[in-house]
Amino acid sequence: MLLNIFKFYLLGLVIAFFVCLVIGVFWLGWRALRHLDKTIKERQGALYDAIMMSMVSIPVLAFAFMAILIVLNA
């Protein structure tokens, strides 16, 4: 039982990583297309913001995706 939950958590972690990666890339691309960041420091700050938001969101989303996967598997 514990192994199944761990398997679902790892799968949720992978899904959460890719979801955050895609959202971060779209957000940075949108900022680049709109020319919102004029200097290198502003671009670097936006990149750091995207990385930090992903680091905070991935564990939370992993549990959410794990719950969805368990419900779909049941």
GROMACS .gro file of C-alpha atoms in nm:
model
   74
    1MET     CA    1   0.000   0.000   0.000
    2LEU     CA    2   0.276   0.242   0.093
    3LEU     CA    3   0.458   0.158  -0.229
    4ASN     CA    4   0.147   0.241  -0.433
    5ILE     CA    5   0.108   0.578  -0.261
    6PHE     CA    6   0.477   0.650  -0.318
    7LYS     CA    7   0.437   0.557  -0.685
    8PHE     CA    8   0.143   0.797  -0.720
    9TYR     CA    9   0.336   1.073  -0.540
   10LEU     CA   10   0.636   1.036  -0.773
   11LEU     CA   11   0.407   1.043  -1.076
   12GLY     CA   12   0.233   1.351  -0.935
   13LEU     CA   13   0.574   1.509  -0.876
   14VAL     CA   14   0.675   1.453  -1.238
   15ILE     CA   15   0.343   1.591  -1.366
   16ALA     CA   16   0.369   1.894  -1.135
   17PHE     CA   17   0.725   1.960  -1.253
   18PHE     CA   18   0.622   1.963  -1.618
   19VAL     CA   19   0.311   2.172  -1.552
   20CYS     CA   20   0.519   2.433  -1.367
   21LEU     CA   21   0.783   2.423  -1.639
   22VAL     CA   22   0.527   2.486  -1.914
   23ILE     CA   23   0.355   2.764  -1.720
   24GLY     CA   24   0.690   2.927  -1.641
   25VAL     CA   25   0.802   2.914  -2.002
   26PHE     CA   26   0.473   3.065  -2.122
   27TRP     CA   27   0.492   3.337  -1.857
   28LEU     CA   28   0.850   3.428  -1.947
   29GLY     CA   29   0.766   3.414  -2.317
   30TRP     CA   30   0.469   3.643  -2.266
   31ARG     CA   31   0.690   3.890  -2.079
   32ALA     CA   32   0.948   3.874  -2.359
   33LEU     CA   33   0.687   3.928  -2.632
   34ARG     CA   34   0.538   4.227  -2.450
   35HIS     CA   35   0.884   4.376  -2.383
   36LEU     CA   36   0.802   4.420  -2.015
   37ASP     CA   37   1.163   4.379  -1.904
   38LYS     CA   38   1.391   4.646  -2.043
   39THR     CA   39   1.718   4.563  -1.866
   40ILE     CA   40   1.912   4.246  -1.799
   41LYS     CA   41   1.847   4.282  -1.425
   42GLU     CA   42   1.471   4.293  -1.483
   43ARG     CA   43   1.488   3.982  -1.703
   44GLN     CA   44   1.701   3.805  -1.447
   45GLY     CA   45   1.455   3.903  -1.174
   46ALA     CA   46   1.164   3.763  -1.375
   47LEU     CA   47   1.356   3.439  -1.428
   48TYR     CA   48   1.430   3.412  -1.054
   49ASP     CA   49   1.062   3.481  -0.981
   50ALA     CA   50   0.958   3.200  -1.215
   51ILE     CA   51   1.205   2.960  -1.055
   52MET     CA   52   1.096   3.048  -0.702
   53MET     CA   53   0.726   3.020  -0.785
   54SER     CA   54   0.791   2.679  -0.936
   55MET     CA   55   0.989   2.562  -0.633
   56VAL     CA   56   0.702   2.660  -0.405
   57SER     CA   57   0.427   2.525  -0.629
   58ILE     CA   58   0.571   2.187  -0.730
   59PRO     CA   59   0.533   2.008  -0.392
   60VAL     CA   60   0.180   2.140  -0.342
   61LEU     CA   61   0.075   2.045  -0.693
   62ALA     CA   62   0.237   1.703  -0.652
   63PHE     CA   63  -0.002   1.620  -0.369
   64ALA     CA   64  -0.296   1.754  -0.570
   65PHE     CA   65  -0.204   1.545  -0.873
   66MET     CA   66  -0.143   1.244  -0.648
   67ALA     CA   67  -0.495   1.277  -0.510
   68ILE     CA   68  -0.639   1.303  -0.859
   69LEU     CA   69  -0.443   0.997  -0.974
   70ILE     CA   70  -0.558   0.794  -0.674
   71VAL     CA   71  -0.922   0.889  -0.738
   72LEU     CA   72  -0.890   0.804  -1.108
   73ASN     CA   73  -0.725   0.471  -1.025
   74ALA     CA   74  -0.993   0.368  -0.775
   0.00000   0.00000   0.00000
